[in-house]
PDB file of C-alpha atoms in Angstrom:
ATOM      1  CA  GLY A   1      64.631 144.266 136.521  1.00  0.00           C
ATOM      2  CA  GLY A   2      64.336 140.780 137.954  1.00  0.00           C
ATOM      3  CA  GLY A   3      65.952 139.109 134.882  1.00  0.00           C
ATOM      4  CA  LYS A   4      69.130 141.199 134.925  1.00  0.00           C
ATOM      5  CA  MET A   5      72.398 139.268 135.534  1.00  0.00           C
ATOM      6  CA  THR A   6      74.528 141.004 138.126  1.00  0.00           C
ATOM      7  CA  THR A   7      77.259 138.570 139.176  1.00  0.00           C
ATOM      8  CA  LEU A   8      80.246 137.333 137.137  1.00  0.00           C
ATOM      9  CA  SER A   9      79.252 133.683 137.584  1.00  0.00           C
ATOM     10  CA  GLU A  10      75.798 134.380 136.156  1.00  0.00           C
ATOM     11  CA  ARG A  11      77.241 136.124 133.129  1.00  0.00           C
ATOM     12  CA  LEU A  12      79.736 133.278 132.541  1.00  0.00           C
ATOM     13  CA  ARG A  13      77.041 130.613 132.800  1.00  0.00           C
ATOM     14  CA  ALA A  14      74.915 132.516 130.297  1.00  0.00           C
ATOM     15  CA  GLY A  15      77.776 132.763 127.773  1.00  0.00           C
ATOM     16  CA  ILE A  16      79.494 129.387 128.267  1.00  0.00           C
ATOM     17  CA  GLY A  17      76.568 127.215 129.269  1.00  0.00           C
ATOM     18  CA  GLN A  18      76.446 124.665 132.044  1.00  0.00           C
ATOM     19  CA  VAL A  19      76.443 120.868 132.161  1.00  0.00           C
ATOM     20  CA  SER A  20      73.937 119.452 134.573  1.00  0.00           C
ATOM     21  CA  GLY A  21      75.160 117.503 137.569  1.00  0.00           C
ATOM     22  CA  SER A  22      73.420 114.329 136.300  1.00  0.00           C
ATOM     23  CA  GLY A  23      75.732 114.203 133.267  1.00  0.00           C
ATOM     24  CA  GLY A  24      73.225 115.668 130.807  1.00  0.00           C
ATOM     25  CA  LYS A  25      74.207 117.880 127.881  1.00  0.00           C
ATOM     26  CA  ALA A  26      74.182 121.654 127.884  1.00  0.00           C
ATOM     27  CA  THR A  27      71.332 123.156 125.881  1.00  0.00           C
ATOM     28  CA  GLU A  28      72.727 126.658 125.287  1.00  0.00           C
ATOM     29  CA  GLY A  29      75.909 128.700 125.206  1.00  0.00           C
ATOM     30  CA  LEU A  30      79.445 127.716 124.197  1.00  0.00           C
ATOM     31  CA  MET A  31      79.291 124.241 125.779  1.00  0.00           C
ATOM     32  CA  ALA A  32      76.227 123.354 123.708  1.00  0.00           C
ATOM     33  CA  THR A  33      78.046 124.456 120.549  1.00  0.00           C
ATOM     34  CA  LEU A  34      81.158 122.393 121.391  1.00  0.00           C
ATOM     35  CA  GLN A  35      79.116 119.265 122.020  1.00  0.00           C
ATOM     36  CA  VAL A  36      77.700 119.229 118.475  1.00  0.00           C
ATOM     37  CA  THR A  37      81.020 119.887 116.703  1.00  0.00           C
ATOM     38  CA  THR A  38      84.180 117.881 115.993  1.00  0.00           C
ATOM     39  CA  LEU A  39      87.127 119.127 118.002  1.00  0.00           C
ATOM     40  CA  HIS A  40      90.466 119.884 116.346  1.00  0.00           C
ATOM     41  CA  TYR A  41      93.457 120.808 118.475  1.00  0.00           C
ATOM     42  CA  ILE A  42      95.596 123.639 117.111  1.00  0.00           C
ATOM     43  CA  ARG A  43      99.104 124.299 118.394  1.00  0.00           C
ATOM     44  CA  CYS A  44      99.841 128.021 118.454  1.00  0.00           C
ATOM     45  CA  VAL A  45     103.357 129.418 118.014  1.00  0.00           C
ATOM     46  CA  LYS A  46     104.349 132.898 119.151  1.00  0.00           C
ATOM     47  CA  PRO A  47     106.259 134.564 116.268  1.00  0.00           C
ATOM     48  CA  ASN A  48     107.994 137.237 118.383  1.00  0.00           C
ATOM     49  CA  ASP A  49     108.172 138.564 121.926  1.00  0.00           C
ATOM     50  CA  GLY A  50     107.381 142.158 121.009  1.00  0.00           C
ATOM     51  CA  MET A  51     103.816 141.441 119.865  1.00  0.00           C
ATOM     52  CA  ALA A  52     104.722 143.174 116.597  1.00  0.00           C
ATOM     53  CA  ALA A  53     102.784 142.522 113.416  1.00  0.00           C
ATOM     54  CA  PHE A  54     104.677 140.684 110.641  1.00  0.00           C
ATOM     55  CA  GLY A  55     107.612 140.070 113.001  1.00  0.00           C
ATOM     56  CA  PHE A  56     109.165 136.606 112.796  1.00  0.00           C
ATOM     57  CA  GLU A  57     112.030 135.571 115.078  1.00  0.00           C
ATOM     58  CA  GLN A  58     113.365 132.289 113.710  1.00  0.00           C
ATOM     59  CA  ALA A  59     115.296 131.235 116.823  1.00  0.00           C
ATOM     60  CA  ARG A  60     112.274 131.945 119.054  1.00  0.00           C
ATOM     61  CA  VAL A  61     109.910 129.940 116.848  1.00  0.00           C
ATOM     62  CA  LEU A  62     112.386 127.058 116.540  1.00  0.00           C
ATOM     63  CA  ARG A  63     112.692 126.784 120.334  1.00  0.00           C
ATOM     64  CA  GLN A  64     108.910 126.606 120.683  1.00  0.00           C
ATOM     65  CA  LEU A  65     108.680 123.873 118.054  1.00  0.00           C
ATOM     66  CA  GLN A  66     111.432 121.903 119.784  1.00  0.00           C
ATOM     67  CA  TYR A  67     110.044 122.249 123.318  1.00  0.00           C
ATOM     68  CA  SER A  68     106.462 121.455 122.250  1.00  0.00           C
ATOM     69  CA  GLY A  69     107.541 118.225 120.520  1.00  0.00           C
ATOM     70  CA  VAL A  70     106.438 119.267 117.033  1.00  0.00           C
ATOM     71  CA  LEU A  71     109.830 118.544 115.433  1.00  0.00           C
ATOM     72  CA  GLU A  72     110.044 115.149 117.139  1.00  0.00           C
ATOM     73  CA  MET A  73     106.548 114.294 115.936  1.00  0.00           C
ATOM     74  CA  VAL A  74     107.518 115.237 112.359  1.00  0.00           C
ATOM     75  CA  ARG A  75     110.660 113.085 112.606  1.00  0.00           C
ATOM     76  CA  ILE A  76     108.655 110.077 113.813  1.00  0.00           C
ATOM     77  CA  ARG A  77     106.052 110.469 111.067  1.00  0.00           C
ATOM     78  CA  ARG A  78     108.721 110.813 108.378  1.00  0.00           C
ATOM     79  CA  SER A  79     110.335 107.561 109.543  1.00  0.00           C
ATOM     80  CA  GLY A  80     106.988 105.763 109.205  1.00  0.00           C
ATOM     81  CA  PHE A  81     104.160 106.420 106.752  1.00  0.00           C
ATOM     82  CA  PRO A  82     103.630 110.200 106.778  1.00  0.00           C
ATOM     83  CA  ASN A  83     101.356 110.343 103.720  1.00  0.00           C
ATOM     84  CA  ARG A  84      97.928 108.745 103.709  1.00  0.00           C
ATOM     85  CA  MET A  85      94.761 108.969 101.625  1.00  0.00           C
ATOM     86  CA  PRO A  86      91.463 107.097 101.125  1.00  0.00           C
ATOM     87  CA  PHE A  87      91.429 104.311  98.554  1.00  0.00           C
ATOM     88  CA  ALA A  88      89.027 106.137  96.193  1.00  0.00           C
ATOM     89  CA  GLU A  89      91.159 109.297  96.248  1.00  0.00           C
ATOM     90  CA  PHE A  90      94.313 107.262  95.644  1.00  0.00           C
ATOM     91  CA  GLU A  91      92.739 105.490  92.646  1.00  0.00           C
ATOM     92  CA  THR A  92      91.545 108.797  91.176  1.00  0.00           C
ATOM     93  CA  LYS A  93      94.889 110.518  91.651  1.00  0.00           C
ATOM     94  CA  PHE A  94      97.141 107.749  90.314  1.00  0.00           C
ATOM     95  CA  GLY A  95      94.735 105.752  88.130  1.00  0.00           C
ATOM     96  CA  ALA A  96      96.638 106.828  84.996  1.00  0.00           C
ATOM     97  CA  LEU A  97      99.218 104.170  85.851  1.00  0.00           C
ATOM     98  CA  LEU A  98      96.668 101.531  84.851  1.00  0.00           C
ATOM     99  CA  LEU A  99      96.465 102.799  81.261  1.00  0.00           C
ATOM    100  CA  GLY A 100      99.033 100.287  80.049  1.00  0.00           C
ATOM    101  CA  LEU A 101      97.805  97.450  82.223  1.00  0.00           C
ATOM    102  CA  GLU A 102      96.069  95.572  79.389  1.00  0.00           C
ATOM    103  CA  ALA A 103      99.273  95.488  77.365  1.00  0.00           C
ATOM    104  CA  ALA A 104     101.147  94.280  80.444  1.00  0.00           C
ATOM    105  CA  ARG A 105      98.589  91.495  80.946  1.00  0.00           C
ATOM    106  CA  LYS A 106      99.032  90.340  77.347  1.00  0.00           C
ATOM    107  CA  LYS A 107     102.776  90.317  77.854  1.00  0.00           C
ATOM    108  CA  LYS A 108     102.388  88.190  80.992  1.00  0.00           C
ATOM    109  CA  GLU A 109     100.134  85.792  79.126  1.00  0.00           C
ATOM    110  CA  GLU A 110     102.780  85.429  76.422  1.00  0.00           C
ATOM    111  CA  GLU A 111     105.412  84.830  79.097  1.00  0.00           C
ATOM    112  CA  SER A 112     103.148  82.221  80.692  1.00  0.00           C
ATOM    113  CA  ILE A 113     102.772  80.450  77.335  1.00  0.00           C
ATOM    114  CA  GLU A 114     106.536  80.530  76.919  1.00  0.00           C
ATOM    115  CA  LEU A 115     106.987  79.073  80.399  1.00  0.00           C
ATOM    116  CA  THR A 116     104.572  76.277  79.503  1.00  0.00           C
ATOM    117  CA  LYS A 117     106.612  75.482  76.397  1.00  0.00           C
ATOM    118  CA  ASN A 118     109.785  75.475  78.474  1.00  0.00           C
ATOM    119  CA  ASP A 119     108.151  73.153  81.011  1.00  0.00           C
ATOM    120  CA  ARG A 120     107.291  70.702  78.243  1.00  0.00           C
ATOM    121  CA  ALA A 121     110.842  70.796  76.937  1.00  0.00           C
ATOM    122  CA  LYS A 122     112.181  70.236  80.445  1.00  0.00           C
ATOM    123  CA  SER A 123     109.774  67.338  80.927  1.00  0.00           C
ATOM    124  CA  LYS A 124     111.191  65.676  77.823  1.00  0.00           C
ATOM    125  CA  MET A 125     114.683  66.273  79.170  1.00  0.00           C
ATOM    126  CA  ARG A 126     113.793  64.674  82.479  1.00  0.00           C
ATOM    127  CA  SER A 127     112.308  61.632  80.759  1.00  0.00           C
ATOM    128  CA  SER A 128     115.491  61.233  78.715  1.00  0.00           C
ATOM    129  CA  LEU A 129     117.487  61.386  81.937  1.00  0.00           C
ATOM    130  CA  ASP A 130     115.490  58.611  83.598  1.00  0.00           C
ATOM    131  CA  GLY A 131     117.575  55.860  82.028  1.00  0.00           C
ATOM    132  CA  ARG A 132     120.801  57.580  83.024  1.00  0.00           C
ATOM    133  CA  THR A 133     119.514  58.140  86.544  1.00  0.00           C
ATOM    134  CA  MET A 134     118.700  54.444  86.909  1.00  0.00           C
ATOM    135  CA  SER A 135     122.153  53.433  85.739  1.00  0.00           C
ATOM    136  CA  LEU A 136     123.833  55.964  88.007  1.00  0.00           C
ATOM    137  CA  ARG A 137     121.637  55.248  91.044  1.00  0.00           C
ATOM    138  CA  ARG A 138     124.534  54.617  93.405  1.00  0.00           C
ATOM    139  CA  GLY A 139     126.449  57.667  92.305  1.00  0.00           C
ATOM    140  CA  SER A 140     123.405  59.593  91.202  1.00  0.00           C
ATOM    141  CA  GLY A 141     124.026  62.818  93.161  1.00  0.00           C
ATOM    142  CA  ALA A 142     124.980  64.771  90.051  1.00  0.00           C
ATOM    143  CA  ALA A 143     122.061  63.389  88.011  1.00  0.00           C
ATOM    144  CA  LYS A 144     119.520  64.242  90.728  1.00  0.00           C
ATOM    145  CA  ALA A 145     120.972  67.717  91.143  1.00  0.00           C
ATOM    146  CA  LEU A 146     120.696  68.270  87.392  1.00  0.00           C
ATOM    147  CA  ALA A 147     117.080  67.079  87.316  1.00  0.00           C
ATOM    148  CA  ALA A 148     116.175  69.327  90.276  1.00  0.00           C
ATOM    149  CA  LYS A 149     117.862  72.294  88.626  1.00  0.00           C
ATOM    150  CA  ILE A 150     115.851  71.749  85.448  1.00  0.00           C
ATOM    151  CA  GLY A 151     112.509  71.846  87.265  1.00  0.00           C
ATOM    152  CA  ILE A 152     113.126  74.606  89.803  1.00  0.00           C
ATOM    153  CA  GLY A 153     112.738  77.640  87.495  1.00  0.00           C
ATOM    154  CA  GLY A 154     109.235  76.910  86.210  1.00  0.00           C
ATOM    155  CA  ALA A 155     107.938  75.857  89.645  1.00  0.00           C
ATOM    156  CA  ALA A 156     109.241  79.011  91.326  1.00  0.00           C
ATOM    157  CA  ALA A 157     107.748  81.250  88.629  1.00  0.00           C
ATOM    158  CA  LYS A 158     104.364  79.526  88.895  1.00  0.00           C
ATOM    159  CA  SER A 159     104.374  79.761  92.702  1.00  0.00           C
ATOM    160  CA  GLU A 160     105.187  83.488  92.624  1.00  0.00           C
ATOM    161  CA  ALA A 161     102.466  84.147  90.031  1.00  0.00           C
ATOM    162  CA  ASN A 162      99.914  82.209  92.089  1.00  0.00           C
ATOM    163  CA  GLN A 163     100.786  84.150  95.232  1.00  0.00           C
ATOM    164  CA  ALA A 164     100.475  87.485  93.407  1.00  0.00           C
ATOM    165  CA  GLN A 165      97.082  86.494  91.984  1.00  0.00           C
ATOM    166  CA  ALA A 166      95.817  85.306  95.374  1.00  0.00           C
ATOM    167  CA  GLU A 167      96.892  88.596  96.983  1.00  0.00           C
ATOM    168  CA  LEU A 168      95.136  90.603  94.243  1.00  0.00           C
ATOM    169  CA  GLU A 169      91.909  88.637  94.740  1.00  0.00           C
ATOM    170  CA  ALA A 170      92.065  89.148  98.506  1.00  0.00           C
ATOM    171  CA  GLN A 171      92.630  92.907  98.173  1.00  0.00           C
ATOM    172  CA  SER A 172      89.881  93.190  95.545  1.00  0.00           C
ATOM    173  CA  ALA A 173      87.447  91.596  97.986  1.00  0.00           C
ATOM    174  CA  LEU A 174      88.324  94.383 100.445  1.00  0.00           C
ATOM    175  CA  GLY A 175      87.776  97.100  97.832  1.00  0.00           C
ATOM    176  CA  ARG A 176      91.403  98.001  97.199  1.00  0.00           C
ATOM    177  CA  GLY A 177      92.310  95.847  94.212  1.00  0.00           C
ATOM    178  CA  ASP A 178      92.917  98.843  91.916  1.00  0.00           C
ATOM    179  CA  CYS A 179      95.159 100.417  94.555  1.00  0.00           C
ATOM    180  CA  LEU A 180      97.292  97.284  94.590  1.00  0.00           C
ATOM    181  CA  LEU A 181      97.497  97.230  90.779  1.00  0.00           C
ATOM    182  CA  ILE A 182      98.588 100.881  90.737  1.00  0.00           C
ATOM    183  CA  LEU A 183     101.304 100.221  93.309  1.00  0.00           C
ATOM    184  CA  ARG A 184     102.517  97.177  91.388  1.00  0.00           C
ATOM    185  CA  GLN A 185     102.661  99.195  88.181  1.00  0.00           C
ATOM    186  CA  ALA A 186     104.967 101.633  89.989  1.00  0.00           C
ATOM    187  CA  ASN A 187     107.153  98.710  91.215  1.00  0.00           C
ATOM    188  CA  LEU A 188     106.393  99.486  94.863  1.00  0.00           C
ATOM    189  CA  HIS A 189     106.432  96.858  97.613  1.00  0.00           C
ATOM    190  CA  GLU A 190     104.348  96.473 100.750  1.00  0.00           C
ATOM    191  CA  TYR A 191     105.944  97.599 104.041  1.00  0.00           C
ATOM    192  CA  ARG A 192     108.984  98.908 102.165  1.00  0.00           C
ATOM    193  CA  HIS A 193     106.960 101.595 100.338  1.00  0.00           C
ATOM    194  CA  TYR A 194     103.336 101.374 101.496  1.00  0.00           C
ATOM    195  CA  GLN A 195     100.870  99.694 103.802  1.00  0.00           C
ATOM    196  CA  PHE A 196      97.094  99.213 103.655  1.00  0.00           C
ATOM    197  CA  GLY A 197      94.764 100.242 106.452  1.00  0.00           C
ATOM    198  CA  LYS A 198      91.023  99.633 106.686  1.00  0.00           C
ATOM    199  CA  THR A 199      90.075 102.773 104.745  1.00  0.00           C
ATOM    200  CA  LEU A 200      93.410 104.418 103.885  1.00  0.00           C
ATOM    201  CA  VAL A 201      96.598 103.580 102.042  1.00  0.00           C
ATOM    202  CA  PHE A 202      99.724 104.716 103.925  1.00  0.00           C
ATOM    203  CA  LEU A 203     102.819 105.790 101.989  1.00  0.00           C
ATOM    204  CA  ARG A 204     106.382 106.201 103.161  1.00  0.00           C
ATOM    205  CA  ASN A 205     108.189 109.489 102.764  1.00  0.00           C
ATOM    206  CA  GLY A 206     108.912 110.238  99.107  1.00  0.00           C
ATOM    207  CA  VAL A 207     106.587 107.569  97.688  1.00  0.00           C
ATOM    208  CA  GLU A 208     103.861 110.050  96.714  1.00  0.00           C
ATOM    209  CA  ALA A 209     106.418 112.062  94.736  1.00  0.00           C
ATOM    210  CA  MET A 210     107.532 108.852  92.987  1.00  0.00           C
ATOM    211  CA  LEU A 211     103.930 108.102  92.047  1.00  0.00           C
ATOM    212  CA  ASN A 212     103.386 111.652  90.753  1.00  0.00           C
ATOM    213  CA  ASN A 213     106.486 111.330  88.571  1.00  0.00           C
ATOM    214  CA  ALA A 214     105.298 107.961  87.275  1.00  0.00           C
ATOM    215  CA  VAL A 215     101.896 109.433  86.380  1.00  0.00           C
ATOM    216  CA  SER A 216     103.564 112.356  84.567  1.00  0.00           C
ATOM    217  CA  SER A 217     105.749 109.965  82.571  1.00  0.00           C
ATOM    218  CA  ARG A 218     102.766 107.774  81.693  1.00  0.00           C
ATOM    219  CA  MET A 219     100.676 110.745  80.541  1.00  0.00           C
ATOM    220  CA  LYS A 220     103.544 112.028  78.371  1.00  0.00           C
ATOM    221  CA  ALA A 221     103.829 108.611  76.764  1.00  0.00           C
ATOM    222  CA  VAL A 222     100.068 108.519  76.091  1.00  0.00           C
ATOM    223  CA  LEU A 223     100.100 112.018  74.552  1.00  0.00           C
ATOM    224  CA  TRP A 224     103.132 111.138  72.430  1.00  0.00           C
ATOM    225  CA  PHE A 225     101.322 108.152  70.921  1.00  0.00           C
TER     226      PHE A 225
END
């Protein structure tokens, strides 16, 4: 009949579809299907040269992985941050590490109170040194060094605590405050162990296993109590 496709090009156009010359989208066939899907590229590896089922030639497969750059890509990813996950998934998976956070906060508060007491004691010491410093003004290098040494510990501790709190507030504003608390609980450090993206947390090789072990230890401790 008049609607029968006779040539190869007609049959291909019917099955694959055709994009119009004006840049419009295909409305039927394979091209139309591809345009409404998300593409994923899959690298195929030939397991053997004999086309035999269940045949695996290790040397042949290894050469293909080397020549196609797969092994080099794996090496590069392992040297960077090969593991990544969304913030919500990370918090759900490792949130058990926050179980003892309240106790840790109380401990820090007690340490802060102790630091305040120490600061007061050091202030009294400095005031008692004022008279000596005045009398030793010309040769006061040792007295000044002693006074500086007395005050440096409390100031450094306060500065570090303020920086940590400011970082936590900044990350909380971006929706990843709990992620940061989890990582701190595991004694992990930014860039050395992890890095934040806009929607994902990136982990260096082996860090996810460390976190899993920490969660297991925490859960055992909770069950024991």
